[in-house]
Amino acid sequence: MTRAPAHYWLAGLCLAWLLPGLIGHVPWKGPDAETFAQLLATGQQGDWLFPSADAGAHVLPQLYLWLAHGLGVLLSPPLPLHDAARLASGIFVGIALWLTALTARTLYGVNAVWPAVLALLGCMGLLVPAHETNPYTVQLTALSLFVYGLARMLAQPLRGGGLAGLGLAALFLAGAWLPALSLAIALLLLPALLSSWRTSARVGGSWFALTAALALAGVWLLAVHAHYPERLAHWWQHAALGQSVFGMGEKTRYNPLYFLNALAWFAWPAWLLAGWAVYRLRRQGWNSVKLWLPLGVFAVAFVALSLQTGTEQIQSIILLPALALLAGAGLGELKRGAANALLWFSLMVFSFFALVFWIYWAALDLGWPAQLARRLAKLGMESQGLRPLALTSGLLITLAWVAWLLWLQRQPRTPQRPIMVWSVGVTFAWCLLLALFMRPLDARIGYAQLAHQIGSVVADGGCVASRNLDVTQAQLLAYHGSFDIRPSASACDWQLVLQKERRRIPVGSGWVKRWEGGLPGEKDARFWLYRRVD
């Protein structure tokens, strides 16, 4: 396989992994729904520079907010607003993959491009966030840009410094202020730590990076301080310092080893290959740029994350680019026995996933196995009969996987084969899952069906006061429905109350219940709709 066709094949695989699931489904419960609800709330308030806390300012990074809103304006219609906004995640992840390829080529040569990109693409923890309306994808791109800038500084200090500074500023605006600050300090200390960095050009490039980052982040901070000083102070105290060990408020939970445990599955199998690369590259000396650049970035970012008290697994996303680069560097020296083990493990895992998916499809569409079909019905996924489109799509995807494996058997063995099989397997499993279950998942973890049920009772444009609903529930029910949801104090003829199993909310006299429902499979949280009576 020549270089050009190989690059086209890699680009095609990235698109096959990235595009399915970005559009074509409603916002699903979790980060996808929560982020889109925050976008809707911010759009209603119009505070695009720095949204109020009610719109989730401490959760939604500015860069993601701006791009998602811009895509919504440009592409909706023809796309639904939620699909247009979700494309922001695909763009950011696509840029991160491209930057990883450029960095691998700069540091290790063209032979490392494939393994590095495939290692990042194959990380288990990246799959779902890349296809959600997920603001943490900005952090992945920002960190990738910073690492690429460092790599470029080796040959072009000024240009590389500008890219690294842009990456630091983007990381700050992506909500990762502590990793951005930590990496900036580490960049300042590089000449003292590494003899290869003690040239006037590279020192100048480092200072240029820090100056550019400070200028770009400072412009936004000054603008926010001029317009919303109280919000900025609240964000700094509660969302920034308040969620770190340096916080002035009450701590939530603190586990310095949290991200070490999270990486075990989140960064699989990149961390395994990266560990092997560190073991092999150590022979070149710890002063080797090929070793210290990605390893140093990983170490600093890991320490910065470990200093945070409010931790989520998705925050590990900024650790993936460095691990992918190390994995790409070490894959060529992976011993044959280890390579074969990873290869066969990949084949068994994704063949097992395919078998499980088809069994669940048979239970959902054909009612067999009967016990599994009954269990799915209890979870809110009742059989709707045979779905020809899902069956056809699933068969085509499965046949494509089998055909690719047969084709691969006839190709000469290469060091990239294990990670290639893993990454193609991830893509196959994801595409098969969407082909067989996208519509049932829309009904199971989306709010559209629930909103339509409420809309069938409330007249178009009707006023509905909400009680005990969070921002996500209120925004998405109003978005999917034909009614207007307002705060509980509103004088509406309808009232929607979220009743939970352990804490019932009294409604009082003057109201009569007209409807009850909830998300399929959720029996402990029910929505009760009341009508005002005279």
XYZ file of C-alpha atoms in Angstrom:
534
model
C 0.000 0.000 0.000
C 1.588 3.276 -1.111
C 1.674 6.336 1.068
C -1.076 8.314 -0.695
C -3.670 5.500 -0.708
C -2.708 4.713 2.885
C -3.407 8.290 3.907
C -6.734 8.222 2.075
C -7.599 4.976 3.858
C -6.734 6.527 7.227
C -8.837 9.597 6.472
C -11.730 7.356 5.440
C -11.485 5.367 8.662
C -11.480 8.570 10.719
C -14.611 9.759 8.914
C -16.297 6.368 9.339
C -15.551 6.556 13.070
C -16.454 10.224 13.479
C -19.549 10.900 11.363
C -22.054 8.181 12.424
C -23.935 9.368 15.474
C -23.190 13.076 15.092
C -26.562 13.733 13.499
C -29.828 11.862 13.175
C -30.863 11.479 16.801
C -32.382 13.662 19.504
C -30.284 14.818 22.482
C -29.755 11.787 24.690
C -29.933 11.915 28.462
C -26.548 12.787 29.964
C -23.926 15.250 28.712
C -25.551 15.406 25.270
C -28.856 16.673 26.674
C -27.312 18.768 29.452
C -24.988 20.704 27.155
C -27.671 21.338 24.554
C -30.033 22.564 27.280
C -27.348 24.996 28.428
C -26.990 26.215 24.849
C -30.733 26.823 24.676
C -30.725 28.669 28.010
C -27.793 30.822 26.955
C -29.494 31.634 23.667
C -32.583 32.817 25.516
C -30.500 35.050 27.786
C -28.206 36.289 25.023
C -25.120 36.352 27.286
C -22.657 34.814 24.841
C -19.591 36.456 26.377
C -20.089 34.865 29.803
C -23.446 33.184 30.560
C -25.006 33.411 33.982
C -24.682 30.541 36.426
C -28.274 29.514 35.665
C -27.181 28.642 32.130
C -24.272 26.547 33.357
C -21.411 29.006 32.893
C -19.098 26.942 35.070
C -19.775 23.859 32.936
C -19.943 25.107 29.343
C -16.583 26.424 28.036
C -16.705 29.560 25.928
C -15.042 28.115 22.817
C -17.562 25.304 22.595
C -20.419 27.676 23.280
C -19.395 30.001 20.462
C -18.818 27.304 17.831
C -21.965 25.331 18.679
C -24.052 28.501 18.524
C -22.467 29.521 15.225
C -23.156 26.120 13.688
C -26.740 26.317 14.887
C -27.187 29.670 13.167
C -25.544 28.513 9.927
C -26.905 24.978 9.575
C -30.334 25.035 11.231
C -32.232 24.677 8.989
C -31.718 22.376 7.108
C -30.432 20.399 10.102
C -32.307 20.318 13.396
C -30.752 22.694 15.894
C -29.504 19.888 18.150
C -27.758 18.132 15.251
C -26.137 21.355 14.055
C -24.832 22.140 17.545
C -23.524 18.593 17.998
C -21.322 18.988 14.933
C -19.064 21.166 17.087
C -17.848 18.017 18.851
C -17.072 16.352 15.537
C -15.121 19.381 14.340
C -13.049 19.628 17.501
C -12.262 15.899 17.580
C -11.451 15.895 13.866
C -8.988 18.754 14.374
C -7.427 16.877 17.299
C -6.888 13.796 15.118
C -5.292 15.951 12.418
C -3.010 17.715 14.912
C -1.980 14.360 16.376
C -0.961 13.194 12.905
C 1.095 16.365 12.347
C 2.793 16.047 15.723
C 3.650 12.372 15.190
C 5.175 13.171 11.800
C 7.182 16.063 13.268
C 8.576 14.063 16.186
C 8.902 10.512 14.889
C 8.553 10.620 11.122
C 5.862 9.599 8.684
C 5.780 5.968 9.866
C 4.381 7.065 13.236
C 1.399 8.955 11.790
C -0.847 5.911 11.372
C -0.199 4.362 14.788
C -0.622 7.653 16.672
C -3.918 8.545 15.013
C -5.256 5.010 15.362
C -4.242 4.918 19.028
C -6.177 8.123 19.710
C -9.147 6.998 17.644
C -9.217 3.657 19.460
C -9.331 5.087 22.998
C -12.488 3.726 24.594
C -13.242 6.871 26.561
C -13.254 9.106 23.493
C -15.920 7.253 21.509
C -19.105 8.508 23.161
C -18.000 12.109 23.978
C -16.931 12.592 20.359
C -20.530 11.960 19.285
C -22.245 14.012 21.995
C -22.782 17.710 22.424
C -19.823 17.570 24.783
C -17.745 20.657 25.670
C -14.749 18.622 26.827
C -13.879 17.909 23.197
C -12.470 21.461 23.078
C -9.894 20.501 25.695
C -8.755 17.589 23.530
C -8.179 19.940 20.595
C -6.493 22.614 22.702
C -4.036 20.160 24.266
C -3.294 18.653 20.835
C -2.530 22.135 19.495
C -0.221 22.877 22.430
C 1.745 19.649 21.906
C 2.027 20.322 18.178
C 3.327 23.801 18.941
C 6.013 22.331 21.206
C 7.059 19.908 18.475
C 7.282 22.732 15.921
C 9.397 24.807 18.319
C 12.259 22.347 17.839
C 12.809 23.535 14.262
C 10.780 26.776 14.123
C 10.764 28.254 17.638
C 8.768 31.382 16.869
C 6.052 29.710 14.807
C 5.853 26.795 17.194
C 5.669 29.179 20.133
C 2.713 30.936 18.560
C 0.885 27.628 18.112
C 1.703 26.535 21.667
C 0.464 29.868 23.018
C -2.739 29.530 21.041
C -3.181 26.043 22.492
C -2.696 27.305 26.056
C -5.221 30.102 25.556
C -7.688 27.655 24.009
C -7.184 25.284 26.940
C -8.011 28.107 29.352
C -11.109 29.097 27.385
C -12.061 25.410 27.255
C -12.457 25.381 31.026
C -9.154 23.666 31.935
C -7.580 26.638 33.708
C -5.425 24.575 36.094
C -3.850 22.351 33.382
C -3.284 25.464 31.251
C -1.528 27.256 34.106
C 0.524 24.173 34.988
C 1.671 23.671 31.399
C 2.579 27.358 31.134
C 4.771 27.095 34.242
C 6.371 23.907 32.916
C 7.111 25.636 29.607
C 8.798 28.456 31.499
C 10.981 25.960 33.384
C 11.989 23.894 30.340
C 15.413 25.533 29.817
C 16.350 24.706 33.405
C 15.224 21.094 33.036
C 16.464 20.177 29.560
C 19.787 21.036 27.985
C 18.310 20.677 24.482
C 16.022 23.636 25.224
C 18.811 26.007 26.315
C 19.101 27.879 23.054
C 18.197 31.510 22.645
C 15.731 30.679 19.859
C 13.805 28.093 21.894
C 13.823 30.217 25.030
C 12.464 33.069 22.935
C 9.837 30.764 21.479
C 8.747 29.755 24.980
C 8.366 33.368 26.061
C 6.457 34.141 22.879
C 4.082 31.247 23.634
C 3.447 32.508 27.156
C 2.956 36.085 25.956
C 0.510 35.004 23.244
C -1.455 32.837 25.678
C -1.637 35.610 28.269
C -2.731 38.153 25.674
C -5.478 35.981 24.188
C -6.852 34.814 27.527
C -6.434 38.291 28.991
C -8.607 39.915 26.331
C -11.500 37.648 27.266
C -10.947 38.096 31.009
C -10.849 41.891 30.697
C -14.011 41.896 28.589
C -15.827 39.706 31.105
C -14.593 41.809 34.021
C -15.849 44.949 32.324
C -19.345 43.571 31.675
C -19.914 40.883 34.339
C -17.534 41.391 37.298
C -19.823 39.579 39.754
C -20.157 36.526 37.514
C -16.402 36.399 36.993
C -15.761 36.521 40.744
C -18.370 33.821 41.345
C -16.850 31.626 38.627
C -13.335 32.026 40.014
C -14.301 31.275 43.597
C -16.759 28.430 43.046
C -16.048 26.874 39.647
C -12.288 27.424 39.377
C -10.625 27.607 42.791
C -13.644 26.030 44.430
C -13.074 22.763 42.549
C -9.371 22.464 43.301
C -7.289 21.789 46.385
C -6.577 25.532 46.445
C -10.274 26.351 46.785
C -11.595 28.671 49.422
C -14.938 26.918 49.728
C -15.996 23.567 51.098
C -14.333 20.653 49.329
C -16.385 18.014 47.615
C -14.327 14.859 47.257
C -10.623 14.471 46.660
C -8.850 11.400 45.381
C -5.387 12.105 43.926
C -5.356 8.687 42.226
C -8.791 9.075 40.640
C -7.502 9.681 37.123
C -5.015 6.835 37.355
C -7.941 4.474 37.868
C -10.032 6.192 35.191
C -7.322 5.838 32.551
C -7.373 2.049 32.863
C -10.391 1.890 30.549
C -10.683 5.486 29.298
C -7.309 5.413 27.517
C -7.257 1.721 26.580
C -5.285 0.530 24.646
C -3.198 3.703 24.186
C -1.823 3.617 27.729
C -0.584 0.056 27.263
C 1.316 0.920 24.077
C 2.549 4.183 25.583
C 4.011 2.341 28.562
C 5.882 0.043 26.216
C 7.164 3.052 24.271
C 8.533 4.684 27.414
C 10.288 1.435 28.296
C 11.892 1.207 24.839
C 12.698 4.902 24.354
C 14.445 5.159 27.708
C 17.532 3.728 25.975
C 17.847 7.014 24.084
C 18.168 8.878 27.376
C 15.654 10.859 29.361
C 16.821 14.003 27.600
C 15.479 12.680 24.280
C 12.855 15.012 22.816
C 10.909 12.039 21.472
C 10.432 10.835 25.020
C 10.175 13.909 27.225
C 7.849 16.012 25.082
C 4.736 13.773 25.193
C 5.688 12.205 28.523
C 6.289 15.603 30.132
C 2.998 17.002 28.867
C 1.185 13.929 30.153
C 2.850 14.155 33.573
C 2.114 17.861 34.047
C -1.503 17.520 32.870
C -1.999 14.468 35.087
C -0.702 16.287 38.169
C -2.909 19.288 37.370
C -5.986 17.071 37.070
C -5.081 15.318 40.306
C -5.205 18.661 42.126
C -8.901 19.021 41.328
C -11.555 18.019 43.829
C -14.627 17.772 41.608
C -13.526 14.999 39.264
C -15.210 13.362 36.273
C -13.797 10.676 34.015
C -14.319 12.844 30.942
C -11.651 15.244 32.245
C -9.113 12.538 31.364
C -9.616 13.525 27.735
C -6.695 15.979 27.846
C -4.343 13.093 28.663
C -5.135 11.203 25.454
C -3.028 13.121 22.859
C 0.252 12.563 24.710
C -0.533 8.880 25.265
C -1.449 8.456 21.591
C 1.863 9.997 20.499
C 3.843 7.703 22.776
C 1.804 4.738 21.562
C 2.598 5.648 17.967
C 6.287 5.878 18.772
C 6.459 2.499 20.469
C 4.206 0.404 18.274
C 6.935 -0.317 15.745
C 9.046 -1.985 18.437
C 6.234 -4.022 19.963
C 7.274 -7.649 20.280
C 5.506 -10.105 18.024
C 3.940 -12.044 20.878
C 2.450 -8.916 22.430
C 1.259 -7.701 19.031
C -0.498 -10.999 18.335
C -2.094 -10.942 21.781
C -3.550 -7.471 21.168
C -4.674 -8.540 17.693
C -6.560 -11.615 18.877
C -7.968 -9.789 21.870
C -9.386 -7.165 19.495
C -10.948 -9.793 17.253
C -12.570 -11.605 20.173
C -13.858 -8.440 21.870
C -15.572 -6.949 18.852
C -16.875 -10.255 17.558
C -18.429 -10.735 20.999
C -19.929 -7.223 20.874
C -21.410 -7.963 17.453
C -22.965 -11.196 18.706
C -24.460 -9.432 21.743
C -25.862 -6.611 19.613
C -27.549 -9.054 17.244
C -29.046 -11.036 20.129
C -30.482 -7.832 21.587
C -31.800 -6.872 18.148
C -33.523 -10.261 17.857
C -35.105 -9.783 21.283
C -36.282 -6.280 20.388
C -37.538 -6.921 16.856
C -38.431 -10.614 16.873
C -39.270 -11.175 20.541
C -36.646 -13.894 20.913
C -35.110 -14.780 23.334
C -38.370 -14.174 25.170
C -36.794 -13.587 28.587
C -34.486 -10.905 27.191
C -37.401 -9.321 25.315
C -39.372 -9.065 28.569
C -36.388 -7.502 30.300
C -36.024 -4.916 27.530
C -39.722 -4.139 27.817
C -39.267 -3.412 31.525
C -36.503 -0.984 30.566
C -38.873 0.837 28.254
C -37.711 -0.744 24.977
C -40.779 -2.657 23.885
C -40.810 -4.523 20.611
C -42.266 -2.594 17.682
C -41.924 -5.452 15.226
C -39.347 -6.011 12.528
C -37.531 -2.856 11.373
C -36.301 -3.553 7.816
C -33.968 -0.552 7.646
C -32.212 -1.480 10.891
C -31.870 -5.095 9.745
C -30.482 -4.138 6.335
C -28.045 -1.578 7.739
C -26.829 -3.955 10.422
C -26.266 -6.765 7.926
C -24.303 -4.507 5.575
C -22.090 -3.260 8.404
C -21.462 -6.802 9.665
C -20.639 -8.047 6.172
C -18.250 -5.124 5.700
C -16.450 -6.099 8.931
C -16.125 -9.732 7.836
C -14.964 -8.721 4.340
C -12.349 -6.389 5.797
C -10.990 -9.137 8.051
C -10.734 -11.509 5.078
C -8.925 -8.825 3.082
C -6.566 -8.148 5.986
C -5.555 -11.816 6.123
C -4.102 -11.523 2.623
C -2.026 -8.446 3.441
C 1.580 -8.582 4.675
C 1.996 -8.212 8.413
C 2.898 -4.732 9.615
C 3.499 -3.267 13.095
C 0.305 -1.231 12.695
C -1.945 -4.274 12.334
C -2.919 -4.715 16.040
C -3.956 -1.099 16.597
C -5.557 -1.034 13.149
C -7.766 -4.015 13.973
C -8.681 -2.469 17.317
C -9.617 0.909 15.780
C -11.587 -0.643 12.933
C -13.299 -2.860 15.503
C -14.313 0.167 17.572
C -15.715 1.782 14.428
C -17.580 -1.384 13.458
C -19.122 -1.844 16.907
C -20.214 1.800 17.088
C -21.776 1.768 13.616
C -23.563 -1.522 14.317
C -24.922 -0.207 17.618
C -26.322 2.890 15.915
C -27.757 0.938 12.985
C -29.638 -1.491 15.214
C -30.653 0.706 18.136
C -30.612 4.431 17.294
C -34.406 4.782 17.157
C -35.018 2.709 20.321
C -32.367 4.786 22.094
C -34.160 7.960 21.003
C -37.271 6.697 22.768
C -35.400 5.313 25.777
C -33.053 8.191 26.687
C -34.449 11.133 24.718
C -37.052 13.690 25.786
C -38.810 14.059 22.410
C -41.372 11.277 22.917
C -42.170 12.540 26.414
C -42.645 16.085 25.108
C -44.998 14.870 22.382
C -47.108 13.054 24.967
C -47.429 16.237 27.022
C -48.158 18.225 23.876
C -51.056 15.920 23.039
C -52.746 17.116 26.240
C -51.698 20.772 26.293
C -52.862 22.989 23.448
C -50.250 24.437 21.085
C -48.555 27.405 22.681
C -50.010 26.564 26.077
C -48.358 27.895 29.205
C -46.993 25.213 31.543
C -45.522 26.082 34.940
C -42.785 23.677 36.047
C -41.941 22.433 39.522
C -38.945 20.322 40.542
C -37.640 20.193 36.947
C -33.965 20.927 36.347
C -32.690 23.135 33.519
C -32.131 20.182 31.193
C -35.620 18.733 31.593
C -37.393 22.075 31.264
C -35.401 23.228 28.250
C -35.658 19.981 26.290
C -39.357 19.427 26.947
C -40.057 22.951 25.717
C -37.703 22.449 22.748
C -39.339 19.230 21.575
C -42.878 20.224 22.531
C -45.368 22.766 21.235
C -45.903 24.395 24.621
C -44.129 27.003 26.723
C -42.522 25.951 30.017
C -42.129 28.697 32.602
C -40.950 28.917 36.241
C -43.218 27.529 38.934
C -44.417 30.966 40.032
C -45.963 31.668 36.629
C -49.725 32.056 36.382
C -50.265 29.243 33.883
C -53.302 27.059 33.346
C -51.088 23.970 33.361
C -48.532 22.756 35.883
C -45.907 20.051 35.280
C -44.446 18.502 38.435
C -41.606 16.001 38.640
C -42.625 13.598 41.379
C -39.950 11.352 42.820
C -40.609 8.112 44.637
C -39.160 9.190 47.970
C -40.303 12.828 47.992
C -43.762 13.782 46.771
C -44.475 17.446 46.120
C -47.955 18.636 47.168
C -49.805 20.628 44.539
C -52.655 22.065 46.554
C -56.266 22.734 45.750
C -57.416 24.167 42.470
C -55.545 21.631 40.336
C -56.589 18.302 38.836
C -54.201 15.745 37.352
C -54.687 15.183 33.617
C -51.669 13.091 32.648
C -48.782 11.091 34.093
C -45.691 9.796 32.330
C -41.927 9.628 32.297
C -38.899 8.385 30.465
C -39.237 4.676 29.628
C -37.850 2.459 32.341
C -37.650 5.212 34.983
C -40.227 4.408 37.643
C -38.746 6.482 40.463
C -39.219 9.806 38.634
C -42.604 10.581 37.062
C -43.978 13.729 35.472
C -47.481 14.706 36.606
C -49.407 17.227 34.527
C -52.130 19.248 36.269
C -54.839 21.529 34.869
C -56.088 24.531 36.787
C -59.766 24.363 37.713
C -61.962 27.269 38.776
